[in-house]
Amino acid sequence: MDPITLFSIIKGGLVLGALYALMATGLSLVWTTLGIFNFAHGAFIALGAYVAWQFASADAYGLPLGLALAVTTGVMFAIGAVIHFLLVKPFERRADVVLITVITTLAGSAILENALLLIWGPRSKQIPELVEGTVAVAEFQLAWSEVLLLVVVLAILIGLGLFLRYTRPGRSMRAVSQNREAAQLLGLDVPIYFALAFGLSAVTAGLAGVFVGTIRFMNPAMGAEPLMKALIVVIFGGIARFSSPIYAAFIIGLLEAFSIYVFGLYWAPAVLFLTMIVVLLIKPEGLFGKYQRTL
Amino acid sequence: MADPILQVTDLSGGYDPVQIFRDINLSVGAGESIGIFGPNGHGKTTLLKTLSGLIDPWSGDIRFDGQQMNRSGARGSRRWQNFNYDAITRRRMDPKTVARAGLIHVQQGNLLFPELTVDETLSISTRAASGRQGWSRADVLGLFPRLSERLVHKIRFLSGGERQMVSVAAGLLSAPRMLILDEPTLGLSPKVRSELCDAIVTVRETGLPIILIDQDVAFLERIIDRLYLFDHGRISRVMERDEIPGHEGLMAMLFGEVT
């Protein structure tokens, strides 16, 4: 393998890893805090892409990209919180909440995807590249948009990590995730922190969708495949701490890039699942996981 | 007596469909403390969980600090639960509202937040006390000097006694008007136990009302003004502090004379 090929595989793996990290973090945030699995996460990915397209594309409102991203963030947060109150909150006190919310979030996912189809139509769209041009060192080429993606994703993840660790709402959210009853007895407003977790999760999914929308063509079901990958990442990595899905995401991203090169595009998912199964056989709680779910 | 700070009237409850306690009447005046004494498994902890709103009461009223804690009309609305419709109906009691009113429940064997450090736990517990005599972080660290050395440690690495101290400290920081302590000294080594007991006596001396459940009559006598004897989900007897007949006497009241 020549160095340029190797470089482009690693580059591709890192970009994939960054996207997976963003999506998996949102997924595990909801899982650790609420104890439920959000199947509408994939629809959030598509929704973020469409909302950003609506504000940024020259065919629609044509706002400057930065502004469009800020608006998308706000919209996604609000939608995430609303979805929580509609699809999860009403069933919170039931013993079978985990199963019920599988159904409700799946339903929500179908409704959201079809709403996207109704609003924006079936024609494929693409978000304009966030920045243009490439940077080249010797023969190694790197698009500025890829650099931006890596930087932005890392900034978001670090920001989220700092939020959870050092701010009062972030700490309270962790407290709620670790012991709901004790948090209530100290007067913490549990539903608000649940909505916050859902909102933040929707924001990370939406931003991941924006990046996917700049790389590939958008369609309402575009979130399904990334959701599957994010799921593999979460299961593969375990969720002992905030950072474990992030490491796992980069491992999966690089693994996927290499297996596409070695085994071809069609075998790459099989390799990923096989890796996940082997890891789970050896370490059932995930590569970095522990048995309890905490944040 | 002035208006009681906590007034519990004809309270019944349990885990549907099993009734755990019935017809509980308690009244705690401002600055007063009470104790509840009774055998294990008779529903003391369930009663406390109902007072703090973790479990909905079946019937009866809980008034704290002049405020009705359970939503009115409680008697009739249990019917809703039989429709298994409680997912949509709002709860009749909300632990957050109870806690913010100042009734702070320190649970038995409280695990708190295993992955949070002591420092983080204290920081999220701190609530501004509007018009209440509040405890500051420095105050609680003065009360539990042990915790000062443990600030950066995660709670799951603490000993049982230290964990109990963090629980009480977090309760004190949440602007309490009354503390509920559920067997705070259970399973602690004698040294840690006496440290914790002394700290609770200090808290009591500030005039903060306490509801204390404990099996140690000598400790109860240091804290409380009145003792409620709890037997098979009912209050079988109420006595002032100087009427308490000691541990043996209480056991005799509960189980009859042992020959």
mmCIF file of C-alpha atoms in Angstrom, chain A:
data_model
loop_
_atom_site.group_PDB
_atom_site.id
_atom_site.type_symbol
_atom_site.label_atom_id
_atom_site.label_comp_id
_atom_site.label_asym_id
_atom_site.label_seq_id
_atom_site.Cartn_x
_atom_site.Cartn_y
_atom_site.Cartn_z
ATOM 1 C CA MET A 1 0.000 0.000 0.000
ATOM 2 C CA ASP A 2 1.477 3.297 -1.028
ATOM 3 C CA PRO A 3 1.559 6.163 1.458
ATOM 4 C CA ILE A 4 -1.003 8.265 -0.401
ATOM 5 C CA THR A 5 -3.593 5.486 -0.371
ATOM 6 C CA LEU A 6 -2.870 4.834 3.288
ATOM 7 C CA PHE A 7 -3.268 8.535 4.012
ATOM 8 C CA SER A 8 -6.593 8.752 2.219
ATOM 9 C CA ILE A 9 -7.905 5.651 3.994
ATOM 10 C CA ILE A 10 -6.954 7.079 7.374
ATOM 11 C CA LYS A 11 -8.433 10.418 6.409
ATOM 12 C CA GLY A 12 -11.668 8.757 5.340
ATOM 13 C CA GLY A 13 -11.712 6.718 8.543
ATOM 14 C CA LEU A 14 -11.249 9.775 10.718
ATOM 15 C CA VAL A 15 -14.041 11.651 8.950
ATOM 16 C CA LEU A 16 -16.365 8.665 9.348
ATOM 17 C CA GLY A 17 -15.232 8.262 12.943
ATOM 18 C CA ALA A 18 -15.967 11.892 13.707
ATOM 19 C CA LEU A 19 -19.472 11.599 12.264
ATOM 20 C CA TYR A 20 -20.126 8.375 14.150
ATOM 21 C CA ALA A 21 -18.788 9.921 17.345
ATOM 22 C CA LEU A 22 -21.210 12.814 17.029
ATOM 23 C CA MET A 23 -24.178 10.525 16.403
ATOM 24 C CA ALA A 24 -23.252 7.903 18.976
ATOM 25 C CA THR A 25 -22.699 10.509 21.678
ATOM 26 C CA GLY A 26 -26.227 11.807 21.214
ATOM 27 C CA LEU A 27 -27.596 8.297 21.307
ATOM 28 C CA SER A 28 -25.726 7.336 24.454
ATOM 29 C CA LEU A 29 -26.598 10.649 26.139
ATOM 30 C CA VAL A 30 -30.291 9.756 25.963
ATOM 31 C CA TRP A 31 -29.679 6.132 26.865
ATOM 32 C CA THR A 32 -27.609 6.925 29.961
ATOM 33 C CA THR A 33 -29.845 9.736 31.165
ATOM 34 C CA LEU A 34 -33.344 8.422 30.446
ATOM 35 C CA GLY A 35 -32.614 4.717 30.199
ATOM 36 C CA ILE A 36 -34.442 4.462 26.896
ATOM 37 C CA PHE A 37 -33.301 3.976 23.356
ATOM 38 C CA ASN A 38 -34.303 6.642 20.860
ATOM 39 C CA PHE A 39 -35.062 5.131 17.460
ATOM 40 C CA ALA A 40 -35.964 8.577 16.128
ATOM 41 C CA HIS A 41 -32.278 9.476 16.310
ATOM 42 C CA GLY A 42 -31.860 8.628 12.617
ATOM 43 C CA ALA A 43 -34.765 10.891 11.718
ATOM 44 C CA PHE A 44 -33.076 13.681 13.707
ATOM 45 C CA ILE A 45 -30.055 13.243 11.452
ATOM 46 C CA ALA A 46 -32.189 13.744 8.316
ATOM 47 C CA LEU A 47 -34.171 16.538 9.934
ATOM 48 C CA GLY A 48 -31.001 18.469 10.790
ATOM 49 C CA ALA A 49 -29.804 18.193 7.218
ATOM 50 C CA TYR A 50 -33.122 19.418 5.781
ATOM 51 C CA VAL A 51 -33.482 22.283 8.237
ATOM 52 C CA ALA A 52 -29.925 23.400 7.482
ATOM 53 C CA TRP A 53 -30.619 23.088 3.753
ATOM 54 C CA GLN A 54 -33.754 25.198 4.111
ATOM 55 C CA PHE A 55 -31.846 28.018 5.755
ATOM 56 C CA ALA A 56 -28.538 27.746 3.911
ATOM 57 C CA SER A 57 -29.310 26.716 0.358
ATOM 58 C CA ALA A 58 -29.400 29.346 -2.369
ATOM 59 C CA ASP A 59 -32.634 27.681 -3.559
ATOM 60 C CA ALA A 60 -34.323 28.435 -0.230
ATOM 61 C CA TYR A 61 -33.598 31.185 2.328
ATOM 62 C CA GLY A 62 -29.929 31.448 1.433
ATOM 63 C CA LEU A 63 -28.689 32.613 4.829
ATOM 64 C CA PRO A 64 -24.949 32.683 5.504
ATOM 65 C CA LEU A 65 -23.802 29.208 6.562
ATOM 66 C CA GLY A 66 -22.767 30.121 10.103
ATOM 67 C CA LEU A 67 -26.121 31.702 10.796
ATOM 68 C CA ALA A 68 -27.949 28.779 9.197
ATOM 69 C CA LEU A 69 -26.049 26.364 11.450
ATOM 70 C CA ALA A 70 -26.902 28.415 14.538
ATOM 71 C CA VAL A 71 -30.592 28.413 13.591
ATOM 72 C CA THR A 72 -30.459 24.671 12.901
ATOM 73 C CA THR A 73 -28.957 24.090 16.346
ATOM 74 C CA GLY A 74 -31.783 26.009 17.983
ATOM 75 C CA VAL A 75 -34.478 24.307 15.944
ATOM 76 C CA MET A 76 -33.042 20.843 16.630
ATOM 77 C CA PHE A 77 -32.840 21.490 20.366
ATOM 78 C CA ALA A 78 -36.463 22.604 20.450
ATOM 79 C CA ILE A 79 -37.610 19.636 18.365
ATOM 80 C CA GLY A 80 -35.683 17.213 20.563
ATOM 81 C CA ALA A 81 -37.270 18.626 23.713
ATOM 82 C CA VAL A 82 -40.757 18.577 22.178
ATOM 83 C CA ILE A 83 -40.302 14.995 20.973
ATOM 84 C CA HIS A 84 -39.318 14.043 24.507
ATOM 85 C CA PHE A 85 -42.497 15.513 25.962
ATOM 86 C CA LEU A 86 -44.652 13.908 23.248
ATOM 87 C CA LEU A 87 -43.134 10.459 22.857
ATOM 88 C CA VAL A 88 -41.344 9.612 26.091
ATOM 89 C CA LYS A 89 -42.604 11.682 29.012
ATOM 90 C CA PRO A 90 -46.183 10.343 29.002
ATOM 91 C CA PHE A 91 -44.912 6.785 29.540
ATOM 92 C CA GLU A 92 -42.159 7.562 31.996
ATOM 93 C CA ARG A 93 -43.814 6.006 35.030
ATOM 94 C CA ARG A 94 -44.796 2.757 33.404
ATOM 95 C CA ALA A 95 -42.856 -0.366 34.186
ATOM 96 C CA ASP A 96 -42.647 -1.181 30.479
ATOM 97 C CA VAL A 97 -41.348 2.258 29.501
ATOM 98 C CA VAL A 98 -38.356 0.837 27.614
ATOM 99 C CA LEU A 99 -40.523 -1.269 25.306
ATOM 100 C CA ILE A 100 -43.208 1.373 24.890
ATOM 101 C CA THR A 101 -40.664 3.984 23.865
ATOM 102 C CA VAL A 102 -39.170 1.611 21.302
ATOM 103 C CA ILE A 103 -42.586 1.731 19.641
ATOM 104 C CA THR A 104 -43.229 5.440 20.146
ATOM 105 C CA THR A 105 -39.803 6.538 18.928
ATOM 106 C CA LEU A 106 -40.042 4.223 15.929
ATOM 107 C CA ALA A 107 -43.428 5.779 15.192
ATOM 108 C CA GLY A 108 -41.950 9.228 15.684
ATOM 109 C CA SER A 109 -39.179 8.335 13.286
ATOM 110 C CA ALA A 110 -41.683 7.264 10.610
ATOM 111 C CA ILE A 111 -43.762 10.385 11.125
ATOM 112 C CA LEU A 112 -40.731 12.672 10.943
ATOM 113 C CA GLU A 113 -39.346 11.020 7.815
ATOM 114 C CA ASN A 114 -42.684 11.240 6.032
ATOM 115 C CA ALA A 115 -43.094 14.824 7.136
ATOM 116 C CA LEU A 116 -39.721 15.552 5.516
ATOM 117 C CA LEU A 117 -40.971 13.888 2.339
ATOM 118 C CA LEU A 118 -44.176 15.953 2.420
ATOM 119 C CA ILE A 119 -42.425 19.244 3.105
ATOM 120 C CA TRP A 120 -39.331 18.981 0.947
ATOM 121 C CA GLY A 121 -40.330 16.416 -1.662
ATOM 122 C CA PRO A 122 -38.474 13.362 -2.896
ATOM 123 C CA ARG A 123 -35.886 15.149 -5.020
ATOM 124 C CA SER A 124 -32.346 14.716 -3.698
ATOM 125 C CA LYS A 125 -30.705 17.772 -2.273
ATOM 126 C CA GLN A 126 -27.262 18.695 -1.142
ATOM 127 C CA ILE A 127 -26.037 21.307 1.294
ATOM 128 C CA PRO A 128 -23.326 23.556 -0.164
ATOM 129 C CA GLU A 129 -19.846 22.741 1.132
ATOM 130 C CA LEU A 130 -19.170 24.619 4.317
ATOM 131 C CA VAL A 131 -15.736 25.734 3.084
ATOM 132 C CA GLU A 132 -14.116 25.154 -0.244
ATOM 133 C CA GLY A 133 -10.610 24.352 -1.355
ATOM 134 C CA THR A 134 -7.993 21.876 -0.274
ATOM 135 C CA VAL A 135 -4.810 22.006 1.661
ATOM 136 C CA ALA A 136 -1.921 19.972 0.321
ATOM 137 C CA VAL A 137 1.291 18.929 2.022
ATOM 138 C CA ALA A 138 3.515 17.310 -0.583
ATOM 139 C CA GLU A 139 1.184 14.823 -2.273
ATOM 140 C CA PHE A 140 -1.158 14.471 0.687
ATOM 141 C CA GLN A 141 -4.408 16.274 -0.004
ATOM 142 C CA LEU A 142 -6.938 17.286 2.592
ATOM 143 C CA ALA A 143 -10.109 19.243 1.836
ATOM 144 C CA TRP A 144 -10.739 22.195 4.118
ATOM 145 C CA SER A 145 -14.246 20.889 4.653
ATOM 146 C CA GLU A 146 -12.766 17.701 6.123
ATOM 147 C CA VAL A 147 -10.516 19.705 8.422
ATOM 148 C CA LEU A 148 -13.497 21.791 9.477
ATOM 149 C CA LEU A 149 -15.573 18.689 10.138
ATOM 150 C CA LEU A 150 -12.907 17.172 12.378
ATOM 151 C CA VAL A 151 -12.347 20.438 14.240
ATOM 152 C CA VAL A 152 -16.039 21.205 14.704
ATOM 153 C CA VAL A 153 -16.906 17.686 15.835
ATOM 154 C CA LEU A 154 -14.053 17.618 18.348
ATOM 155 C CA ALA A 155 -15.029 21.079 19.590
ATOM 156 C CA ILE A 156 -18.652 20.004 20.071
ATOM 157 C CA LEU A 157 -17.672 16.805 21.878
ATOM 158 C CA ILE A 158 -15.158 18.552 24.127
ATOM 159 C CA GLY A 159 -17.685 21.292 24.793
ATOM 160 C CA LEU A 160 -20.311 18.729 25.724
ATOM 161 C CA GLY A 161 -17.832 16.942 27.959
ATOM 162 C CA LEU A 162 -16.921 20.158 29.754
ATOM 163 C CA PHE A 163 -20.600 21.036 30.092
ATOM 164 C CA LEU A 164 -21.306 17.703 31.792
ATOM 165 C CA ARG A 165 -18.308 17.982 34.067
ATOM 166 C CA TYR A 166 -18.109 21.582 35.124
ATOM 167 C CA THR A 167 -21.484 23.293 34.847
ATOM 168 C CA ARG A 168 -24.305 22.930 37.298
ATOM 169 C CA PRO A 169 -26.909 21.828 34.731
ATOM 170 C CA GLY A 170 -24.422 19.326 33.315
ATOM 171 C CA ARG A 171 -23.602 17.902 36.734
ATOM 172 C CA SER A 172 -27.273 17.782 37.610
ATOM 173 C CA MET A 173 -27.948 15.889 34.398
ATOM 174 C CA ARG A 174 -25.341 13.313 35.385
ATOM 175 C CA ALA A 175 -26.854 13.105 38.853
ATOM 176 C CA VAL A 176 -30.293 12.477 37.353
ATOM 177 C CA SER A 177 -28.848 9.761 35.133
ATOM 178 C CA GLN A 178 -27.160 8.026 38.068
ATOM 179 C CA ASN A 179 -29.929 8.117 40.636
ATOM 180 C CA ARG A 180 -33.261 9.548 39.613
ATOM 181 C CA GLU A 181 -34.858 9.119 43.028
ATOM 182 C CA ALA A 182 -32.055 10.784 44.971
ATOM 183 C CA ALA A 183 -32.012 13.655 42.464
ATOM 184 C CA GLN A 184 -35.731 14.244 42.948
ATOM 185 C CA LEU A 185 -35.324 14.213 46.730
ATOM 186 C CA LEU A 186 -32.771 17.011 46.423
ATOM 187 C CA GLY A 187 -35.291 19.043 44.445
ATOM 188 C CA LEU A 188 -33.725 18.632 40.995
ATOM 189 C CA ASP A 189 -36.239 19.040 38.188
ATOM 190 C CA VAL A 190 -35.881 15.642 36.526
ATOM 191 C CA PRO A 191 -38.187 16.238 33.486
ATOM 192 C CA ILE A 192 -36.242 19.377 32.581
ATOM 193 C CA TYR A 193 -32.939 17.470 32.586
ATOM 194 C CA PHE A 194 -34.509 14.709 30.510
ATOM 195 C CA ALA A 195 -35.677 17.292 27.979
ATOM 196 C CA LEU A 196 -32.206 18.851 28.048
ATOM 197 C CA ALA A 197 -30.599 15.487 27.308
ATOM 198 C CA PHE A 198 -33.033 14.882 24.473
ATOM 199 C CA GLY A 199 -32.492 18.369 23.080
ATOM 200 C CA LEU A 200 -28.696 18.058 23.172
ATOM 201 C CA SER A 201 -28.942 14.641 21.578
ATOM 202 C CA ALA A 202 -31.087 16.049 18.759
ATOM 203 C CA VAL A 203 -28.575 18.867 18.242
ATOM 204 C CA THR A 204 -25.646 16.473 17.865
ATOM 205 C CA ALA A 205 -27.679 14.283 15.489
ATOM 206 C CA GLY A 206 -28.793 17.305 13.476
ATOM 207 C CA LEU A 207 -25.262 18.645 13.113
ATOM 208 C CA ALA A 208 -24.059 15.211 12.069
ATOM 209 C CA GLY A 209 -26.843 15.305 9.482
ATOM 210 C CA VAL A 210 -25.619 18.655 8.197
ATOM 211 C CA PHE A 211 -22.156 17.201 7.617
ATOM 212 C CA VAL A 212 -23.598 14.100 5.964
ATOM 213 C CA GLY A 213 -25.727 16.410 3.801
ATOM 214 C CA THR A 214 -22.638 18.176 2.505
ATOM 215 C CA ILE A 215 -20.929 14.880 1.629
ATOM 216 C CA ARG A 216 -23.807 12.868 0.182
ATOM 217 C CA PHE A 217 -27.196 13.575 -1.359
ATOM 218 C CA MET A 218 -29.957 13.997 1.168
ATOM 219 C CA ASN A 219 -33.152 11.997 1.344
ATOM 220 C CA PRO A 220 -35.618 11.563 4.195
ATOM 221 C CA ALA A 221 -34.334 8.086 5.056
ATOM 222 C CA MET A 222 -30.695 9.163 5.076
ATOM 223 C CA GLY A 223 -30.480 8.699 8.840
ATOM 224 C CA ALA A 224 -31.156 4.980 8.856
ATOM 225 C CA GLU A 225 -27.691 3.810 7.900
ATOM 226 C CA PRO A 226 -25.799 6.228 10.181
ATOM 227 C CA LEU A 227 -28.152 5.254 13.024
ATOM 228 C CA MET A 228 -27.188 1.622 12.520
ATOM 229 C CA LYS A 229 -23.510 2.550 12.635
ATOM 230 C CA ALA A 230 -24.018 4.685 15.718
ATOM 231 C CA LEU A 231 -25.764 1.735 17.332
ATOM 232 C CA ILE A 232 -22.806 -0.512 16.531
ATOM 233 C CA VAL A 233 -20.502 2.119 18.005
ATOM 234 C CA VAL A 234 -22.492 2.394 21.229
ATOM 235 C CA ILE A 235 -22.736 -1.368 21.678
ATOM 236 C CA PHE A 236 -19.146 -1.983 20.619
ATOM 237 C CA GLY A 237 -17.681 0.716 22.853
ATOM 238 C CA GLY A 238 -19.946 0.445 25.859
ATOM 239 C CA ILE A 239 -21.102 3.514 27.703
ATOM 240 C CA ALA A 240 -19.171 3.561 30.930
ATOM 241 C CA ARG A 241 -18.224 7.163 30.473
ATOM 242 C CA PHE A 242 -18.978 10.008 28.135
ATOM 243 C CA SER A 243 -15.817 9.387 26.126
ATOM 244 C CA SER A 244 -16.190 5.651 25.490
ATOM 245 C CA PRO A 245 -18.485 5.911 22.422
ATOM 246 C CA ILE A 246 -16.129 8.541 21.033
ATOM 247 C CA TYR A 247 -13.081 6.259 21.080
ATOM 248 C CA ALA A 248 -15.240 3.453 19.727
ATOM 249 C CA ALA A 249 -16.507 5.678 16.921
ATOM 250 C CA PHE A 250 -12.987 6.378 15.658
ATOM 251 C CA ILE A 251 -12.066 2.700 15.886
ATOM 252 C CA ILE A 252 -15.175 1.750 13.909
ATOM 253 C CA GLY A 253 -14.604 4.567 11.398
ATOM 254 C CA LEU A 254 -11.020 3.508 10.701
ATOM 255 C CA LEU A 255 -11.991 -0.152 10.620
ATOM 256 C CA GLU A 256 -14.724 0.606 8.120
ATOM 257 C CA ALA A 257 -12.387 2.632 5.898
ATOM 258 C CA PHE A 258 -9.771 -0.124 5.902
ATOM 259 C CA SER A 259 -12.248 -2.928 5.318
ATOM 260 C CA ILE A 260 -13.786 -1.032 2.390
ATOM 261 C CA TYR A 261 -10.294 -0.876 0.878
ATOM 262 C CA VAL A 262 -9.395 -4.480 1.664
ATOM 263 C CA PHE A 263 -12.709 -6.359 1.341
ATOM 264 C CA GLY A 264 -14.771 -3.962 -0.740
ATOM 265 C CA LEU A 265 -17.799 -1.827 0.031
ATOM 266 C CA TYR A 266 -20.278 -4.682 0.355
ATOM 267 C CA TRP A 267 -18.289 -6.616 2.902
ATOM 268 C CA ALA A 268 -17.495 -3.673 5.155
ATOM 269 C CA PRO A 269 -20.735 -3.884 7.223
ATOM 270 C CA ALA A 270 -20.167 -7.620 7.700
ATOM 271 C CA VAL A 271 -16.668 -6.926 9.012
ATOM 272 C CA LEU A 272 -18.056 -4.331 11.431
ATOM 273 C CA PHE A 273 -20.737 -6.651 12.772
ATOM 274 C CA LEU A 274 -18.252 -9.495 13.069
ATOM 275 C CA THR A 275 -15.884 -7.268 15.036
ATOM 276 C CA MET A 276 -18.717 -6.198 17.284
ATOM 277 C CA ILE A 277 -19.793 -9.782 17.907
ATOM 278 C CA VAL A 278 -16.266 -10.882 18.716
ATOM 279 C CA VAL A 279 -15.775 -7.971 21.111
ATOM 280 C CA LEU A 280 -19.064 -8.712 22.816
ATOM 281 C CA LEU A 281 -18.146 -12.383 23.179
ATOM 282 C CA ILE A 282 -14.962 -11.430 24.983
ATOM 283 C CA LYS A 283 -16.232 -8.362 26.791
ATOM 284 C CA PRO A 284 -20.046 -8.312 26.926
ATOM 285 C CA GLU A 285 -20.221 -4.836 28.442
ATOM 286 C CA GLY A 286 -18.439 -3.305 25.441
ATOM 287 C CA LEU A 287 -14.820 -2.449 24.828
ATOM 288 C CA PHE A 288 -14.675 0.430 27.337
ATOM 289 C CA GLY A 289 -17.885 -0.424 29.137
ATOM 290 C CA LYS A 290 -18.890 -1.208 32.656
ATOM 291 C CA TYR A 291 -22.045 -2.966 33.694
ATOM 292 C CA GLN A 292 -23.936 -0.034 35.122
ATOM 293 C CA ARG A 293 -25.144 2.723 32.884
ATOM 294 C CA THR A 294 -23.926 6.079 34.024
ATOM 295 C CA LEU A 295 -22.849 9.343 32.577
#
